[in-house]
XYZ file of C-alpha atoms in Angstrom:
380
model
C 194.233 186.249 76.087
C 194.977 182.215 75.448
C 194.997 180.792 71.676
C 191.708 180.344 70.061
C 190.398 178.102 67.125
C 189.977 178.289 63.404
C 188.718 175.468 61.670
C 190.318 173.012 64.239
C 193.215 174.292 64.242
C 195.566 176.287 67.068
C 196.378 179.826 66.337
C 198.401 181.761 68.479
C 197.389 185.245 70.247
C 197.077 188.437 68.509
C 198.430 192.400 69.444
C 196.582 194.410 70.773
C 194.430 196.299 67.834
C 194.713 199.991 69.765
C 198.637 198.845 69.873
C 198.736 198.231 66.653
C 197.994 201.876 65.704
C 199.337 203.402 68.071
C 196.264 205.422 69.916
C 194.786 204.635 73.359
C 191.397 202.841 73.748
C 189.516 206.235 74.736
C 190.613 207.633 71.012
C 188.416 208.941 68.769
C 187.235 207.754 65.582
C 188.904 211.066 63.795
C 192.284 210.003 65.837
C 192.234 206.322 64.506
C 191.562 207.302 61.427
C 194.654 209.730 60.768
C 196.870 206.936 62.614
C 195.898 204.178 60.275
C 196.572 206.451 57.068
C 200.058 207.540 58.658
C 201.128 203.859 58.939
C 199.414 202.639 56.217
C 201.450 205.119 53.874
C 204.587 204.038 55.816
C 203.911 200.365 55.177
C 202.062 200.036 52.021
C 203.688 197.668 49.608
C 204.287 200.331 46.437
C 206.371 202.108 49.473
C 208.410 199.251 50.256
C 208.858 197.229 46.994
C 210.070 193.156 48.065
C 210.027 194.364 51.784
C 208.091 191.097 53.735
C 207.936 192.693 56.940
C 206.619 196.311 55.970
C 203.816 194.292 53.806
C 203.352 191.793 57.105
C 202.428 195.272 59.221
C 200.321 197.035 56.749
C 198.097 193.956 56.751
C 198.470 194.232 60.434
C 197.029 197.776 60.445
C 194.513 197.265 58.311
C 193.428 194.436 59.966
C 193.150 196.457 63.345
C 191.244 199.410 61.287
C 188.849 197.691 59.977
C 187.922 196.454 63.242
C 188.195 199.872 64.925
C 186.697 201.954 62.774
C 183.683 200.186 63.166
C 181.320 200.962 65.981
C 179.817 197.955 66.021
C 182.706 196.143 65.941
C 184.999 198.088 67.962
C 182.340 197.436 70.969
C 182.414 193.667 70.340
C 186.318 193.967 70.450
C 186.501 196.340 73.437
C 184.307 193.461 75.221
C 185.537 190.526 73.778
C 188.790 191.050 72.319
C 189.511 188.897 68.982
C 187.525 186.305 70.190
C 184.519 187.616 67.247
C 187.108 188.018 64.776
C 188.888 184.663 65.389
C 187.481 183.468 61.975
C 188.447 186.482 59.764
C 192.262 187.354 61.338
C 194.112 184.117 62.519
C 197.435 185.338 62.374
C 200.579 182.608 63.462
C 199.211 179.149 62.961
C 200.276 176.473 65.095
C 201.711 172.990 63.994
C 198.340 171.553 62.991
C 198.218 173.915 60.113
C 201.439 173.214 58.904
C 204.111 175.770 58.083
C 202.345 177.392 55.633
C 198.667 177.929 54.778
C 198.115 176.406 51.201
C 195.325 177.915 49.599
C 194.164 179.844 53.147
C 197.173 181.424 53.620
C 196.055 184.972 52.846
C 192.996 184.840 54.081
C 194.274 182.872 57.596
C 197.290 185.224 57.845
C 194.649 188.072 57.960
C 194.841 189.660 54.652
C 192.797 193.038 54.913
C 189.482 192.620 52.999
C 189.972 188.937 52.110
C 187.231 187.574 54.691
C 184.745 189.839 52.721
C 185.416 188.588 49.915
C 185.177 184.943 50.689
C 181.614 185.626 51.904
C 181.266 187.552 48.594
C 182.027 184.596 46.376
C 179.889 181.852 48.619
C 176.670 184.690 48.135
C 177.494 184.629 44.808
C 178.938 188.420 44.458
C 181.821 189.545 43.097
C 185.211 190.155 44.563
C 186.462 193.844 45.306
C 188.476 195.456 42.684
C 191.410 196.800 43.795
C 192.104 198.216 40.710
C 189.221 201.246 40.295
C 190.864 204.579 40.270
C 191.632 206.268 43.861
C 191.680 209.555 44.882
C 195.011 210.890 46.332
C 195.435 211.481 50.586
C 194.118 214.724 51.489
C 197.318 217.308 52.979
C 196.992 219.513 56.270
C 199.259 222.341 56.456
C 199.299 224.822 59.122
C 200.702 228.611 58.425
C 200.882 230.844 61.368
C 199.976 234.957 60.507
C 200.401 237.960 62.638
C 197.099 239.808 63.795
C 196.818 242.137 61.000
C 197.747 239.970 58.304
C 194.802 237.609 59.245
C 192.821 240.659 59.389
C 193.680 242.171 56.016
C 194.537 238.953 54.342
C 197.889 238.038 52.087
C 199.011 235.556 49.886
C 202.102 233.711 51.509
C 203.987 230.644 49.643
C 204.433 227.759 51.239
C 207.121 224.624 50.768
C 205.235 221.476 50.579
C 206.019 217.962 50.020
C 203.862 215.231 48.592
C 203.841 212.292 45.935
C 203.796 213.252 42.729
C 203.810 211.343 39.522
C 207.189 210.603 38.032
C 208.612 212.608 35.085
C 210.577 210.090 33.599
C 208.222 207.586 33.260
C 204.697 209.336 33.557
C 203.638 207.646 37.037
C 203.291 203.960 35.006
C 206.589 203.204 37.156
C 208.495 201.345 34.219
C 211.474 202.365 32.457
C 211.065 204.430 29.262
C 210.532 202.445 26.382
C 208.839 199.705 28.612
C 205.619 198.939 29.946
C 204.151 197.427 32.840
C 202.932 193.721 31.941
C 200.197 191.211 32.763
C 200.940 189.454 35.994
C 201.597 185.619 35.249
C 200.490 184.945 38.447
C 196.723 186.115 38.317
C 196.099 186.364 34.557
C 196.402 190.125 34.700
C 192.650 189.971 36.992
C 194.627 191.111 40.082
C 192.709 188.548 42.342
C 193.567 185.046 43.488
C 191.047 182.024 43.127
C 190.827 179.366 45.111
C 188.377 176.677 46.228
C 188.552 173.703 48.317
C 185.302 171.649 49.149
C 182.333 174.109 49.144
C 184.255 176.853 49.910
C 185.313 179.780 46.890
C 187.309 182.671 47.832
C 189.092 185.317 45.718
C 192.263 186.969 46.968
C 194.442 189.938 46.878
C 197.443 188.702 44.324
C 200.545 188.900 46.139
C 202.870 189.463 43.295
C 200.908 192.522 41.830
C 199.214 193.796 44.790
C 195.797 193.556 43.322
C 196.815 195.670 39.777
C 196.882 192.918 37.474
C 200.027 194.494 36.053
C 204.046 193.614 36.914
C 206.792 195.722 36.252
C 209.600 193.832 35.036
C 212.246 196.953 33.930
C 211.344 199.324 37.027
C 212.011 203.124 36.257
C 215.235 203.884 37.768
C 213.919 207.242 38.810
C 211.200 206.277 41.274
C 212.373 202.719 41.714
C 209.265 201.162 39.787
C 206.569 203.164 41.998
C 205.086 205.632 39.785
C 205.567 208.416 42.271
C 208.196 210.550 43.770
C 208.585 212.531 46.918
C 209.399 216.120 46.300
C 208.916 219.856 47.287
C 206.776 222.371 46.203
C 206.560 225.702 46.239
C 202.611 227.093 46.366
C 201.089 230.348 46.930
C 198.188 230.227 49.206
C 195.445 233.046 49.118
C 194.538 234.013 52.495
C 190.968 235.762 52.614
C 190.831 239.038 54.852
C 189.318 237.877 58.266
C 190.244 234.578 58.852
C 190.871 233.424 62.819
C 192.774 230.491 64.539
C 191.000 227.247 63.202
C 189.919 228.575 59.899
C 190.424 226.483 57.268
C 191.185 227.181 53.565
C 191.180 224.216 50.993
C 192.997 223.903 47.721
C 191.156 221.539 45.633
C 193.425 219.178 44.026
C 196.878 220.056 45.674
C 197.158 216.787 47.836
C 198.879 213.631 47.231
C 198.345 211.945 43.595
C 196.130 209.659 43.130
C 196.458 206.042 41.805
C 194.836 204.009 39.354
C 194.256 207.091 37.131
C 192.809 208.733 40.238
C 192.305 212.466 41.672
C 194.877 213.610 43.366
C 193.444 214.493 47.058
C 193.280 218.201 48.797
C 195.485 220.857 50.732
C 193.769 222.335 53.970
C 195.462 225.061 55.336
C 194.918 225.710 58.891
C 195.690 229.236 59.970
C 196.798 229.954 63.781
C 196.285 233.881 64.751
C 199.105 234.877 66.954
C 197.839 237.288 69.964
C 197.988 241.081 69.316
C 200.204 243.607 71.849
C 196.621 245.458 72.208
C 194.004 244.431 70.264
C 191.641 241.900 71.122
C 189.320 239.943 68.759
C 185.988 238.661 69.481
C 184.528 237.541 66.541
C 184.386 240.241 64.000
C 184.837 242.499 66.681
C 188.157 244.692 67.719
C 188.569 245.841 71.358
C 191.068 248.115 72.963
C 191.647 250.089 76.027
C 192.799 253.647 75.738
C 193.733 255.576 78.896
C 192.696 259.519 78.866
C 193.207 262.098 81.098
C 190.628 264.020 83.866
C 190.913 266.962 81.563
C 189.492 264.946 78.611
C 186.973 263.040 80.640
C 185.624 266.182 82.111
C 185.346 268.429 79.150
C 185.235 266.020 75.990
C 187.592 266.250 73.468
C 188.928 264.485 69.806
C 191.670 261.532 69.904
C 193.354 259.827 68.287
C 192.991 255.756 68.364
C 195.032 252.758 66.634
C 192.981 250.511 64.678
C 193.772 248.024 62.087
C 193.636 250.523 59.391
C 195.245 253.119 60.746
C 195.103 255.745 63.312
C 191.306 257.115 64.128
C 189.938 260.284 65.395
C 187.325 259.767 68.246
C 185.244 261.839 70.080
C 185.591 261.484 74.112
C 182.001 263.265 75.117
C 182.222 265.979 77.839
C 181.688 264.218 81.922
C 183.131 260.636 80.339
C 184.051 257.820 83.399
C 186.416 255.481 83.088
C 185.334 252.278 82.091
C 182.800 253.634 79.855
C 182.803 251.917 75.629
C 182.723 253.695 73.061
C 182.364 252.255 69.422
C 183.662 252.875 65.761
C 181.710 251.601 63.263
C 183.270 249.555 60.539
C 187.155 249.089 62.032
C 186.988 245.530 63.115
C 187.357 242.323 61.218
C 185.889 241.761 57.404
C 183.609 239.153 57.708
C 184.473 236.031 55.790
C 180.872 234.656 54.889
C 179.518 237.825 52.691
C 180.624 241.579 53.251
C 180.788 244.416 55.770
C 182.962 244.121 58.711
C 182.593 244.342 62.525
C 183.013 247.164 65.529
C 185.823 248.715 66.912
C 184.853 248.837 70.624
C 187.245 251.525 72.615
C 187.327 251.362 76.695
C 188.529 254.639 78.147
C 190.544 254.575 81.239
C 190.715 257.727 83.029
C 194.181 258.253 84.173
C 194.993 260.410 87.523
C 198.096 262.672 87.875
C 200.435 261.642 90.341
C 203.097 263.886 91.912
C 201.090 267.149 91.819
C 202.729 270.477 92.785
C 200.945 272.716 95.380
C 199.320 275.103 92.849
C 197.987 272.173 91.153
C 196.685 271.058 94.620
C 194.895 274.469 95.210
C 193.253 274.276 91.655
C 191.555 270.693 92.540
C 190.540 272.156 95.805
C 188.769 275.052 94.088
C 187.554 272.787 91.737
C 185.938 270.648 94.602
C 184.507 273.828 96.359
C 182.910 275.211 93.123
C 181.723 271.441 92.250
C 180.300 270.007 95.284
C 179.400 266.077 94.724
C 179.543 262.634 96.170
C 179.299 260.110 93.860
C 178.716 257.565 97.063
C 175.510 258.850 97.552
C 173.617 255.767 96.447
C 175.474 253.158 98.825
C 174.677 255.560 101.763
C 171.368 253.906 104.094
């Protein structure tokens, strides 16, 4: 795509917003969503204090999620490309614009939210705050069990790292015995004003990042950001009867929040590794159990494996193979209210190889004194 216009003036072409995060243009909303927060926390300016390029990208990505995660606007882009957007995220201008942007130059370099707030001011609203409290990322954590242990439930710990506040300062990011102070810059209002003709539009302060506060004695512990990376370690409660995909959440054992915020959530995702024998259906156990013509033919007690333990079950005198028998109560607890599931047993009847010739003379007494044909039906 050539250059395109704003205000007169040459600006030069963009990246591509789907290259910008990373994800390909079929991607769902859920998959652009969780690539913008990884590279926004990669990017984000309390992350990489005085660091021009990583601030340059995380405008970049939010520029290219705000667009994206809109439907409406992701189908304008998918058709038109930034051609609808020319207005809101020049990026590069040209000669005609000079080297730098004066009073436009957030706003032109595609600052993410400034374009909404220029319309803000002209209706006569107010700017966004970027100042309210926040609520901390939400983690995902995945813990693989073994079929019984999902079955019967545990409580495992887990190592986990996250942002936390700092303990030397308190998370206010400046040195003990110091405080954070108003920004000269902005007046301590963490916004930007400036007009020119009939225009009014409020910006993001770039020296305080929208806090109204400046840290001039950073904490040497967390390097002025308020928050350290560290390990954890947590015990998780496991309910009896979870499956692959379940989901347990820890309410406030995410990242910390910011501003005074909440911190976010932990979701632990379990993943049920396969059993040697047992299958699961839902609440439901099956198994296979091989018995011999003996049984089959005149019933008799066995024992089966189950999750609990070994059971006795009753094999009914003239049992086929392939028939299901069922024990009530030995599969999996149910996790939405109590009682559990079936234990569903297939026999298989198992025929002796190798036999000798009195054996042999049995079975043919057997068939003389027993005369059948179980093809009967198929016969015309």
């Amino acid at each position: 795509m050539g250059p395109f216009v704003l205000f007169g003036y040459i600006a030069m072409t963009k990246r591509d917003y789907y290259e910008v995060l990373g994800v390909p243009r079929t991607a769902s909303e859920r998959e652009i969503k969780r690539a913008y927060r990884k590279l926004a926390r990669r990017y984000h300016p309390d992350v990489n204090p005085g660091d021009p390029t990583a601030e340059a990208k995380f405008k970049e990505v939010n520029e290219a999620y705000e667009v994206l995660s809109d439907p409406g606007k992701r189908r304008q882009y998918d058709q038109f490309g930034h051609q609808p957007f020319a207005s809101a995220t020049t990026e590069g201008a040209g000669p005609g614009f000079g080297a730098d942007f004066g009073p436009y130059a957030d706003f032109a370099r595609g600052g993410f939210g400034d374009i909404g707030d220029l319309f803000s001011d002209i209706l006569g609203g107010q700017p966004r705050a970027t100042t309210a409290p926040q609520k901390g990322e939400d983690l995902h954590y995945s813990i693989d069990l073994n079929f019984e242990d999902a079955i019967r439930g545990l409580s495992p710990e887990i190592t986990l790292q996250k942002h936390g506040p700092c303990e030397v300062c308190q998370g206010s990011g400046a040195a003990p015995g110091s405080a954070p102070q108003s920004c000269p810059d902005c007046g301590g209002s963490g916004r930007r004003q400036v007009s020119r003709g009939i225009l009014s539009m409020a910006s993001t302060c770039p020296r305080c990042h929208g806090s109204g506060k400046v840290i001039l004695n950073p904490c040497q512990s967390c390097g002025g950001r308020g928050l350290v990376y560290r390990t954890e370690q947590l015990k998780v409660k496991i309910p009896p009867g979870v499956d692959t995909g379940s989901r347990i959440r820890l309410a406030g054992m995410g990242e910390a929040g910011r501003n005074g915020g909440p911190p976010g959530d932990l979701y632990v995702t379990t993943r049920v590794q396969p059993h040697p024998f047992f299958e699961r259906k839902g609440d439901n156990i099956y198994l296979t159990i091989p018995i011999t013509i003996t049984e089959a033919a005149l019933g008799a007690r066995v024992d089966v494996p189950t999750v609990d333990g070994v059971a006795t079950m009753v094999i009914p005198p003239g049992t086929s193979s392939g028939r299901v028998l069922r024990l009530r109560g030995k599969g999996v607890p149910h996790l939405k209210g109590g009682g559990r599931g079936d234990q569903y047993v297939t026999v298989k009847v198992v025929v002796p190889q190798n036999l000798d010739e009195r054996s042999q003379q049995l079975l043919r007494e057997f068939a003389r004194l027993n005369p059948m044909d179980p093809r009967q039906d198929l016969k015309t």
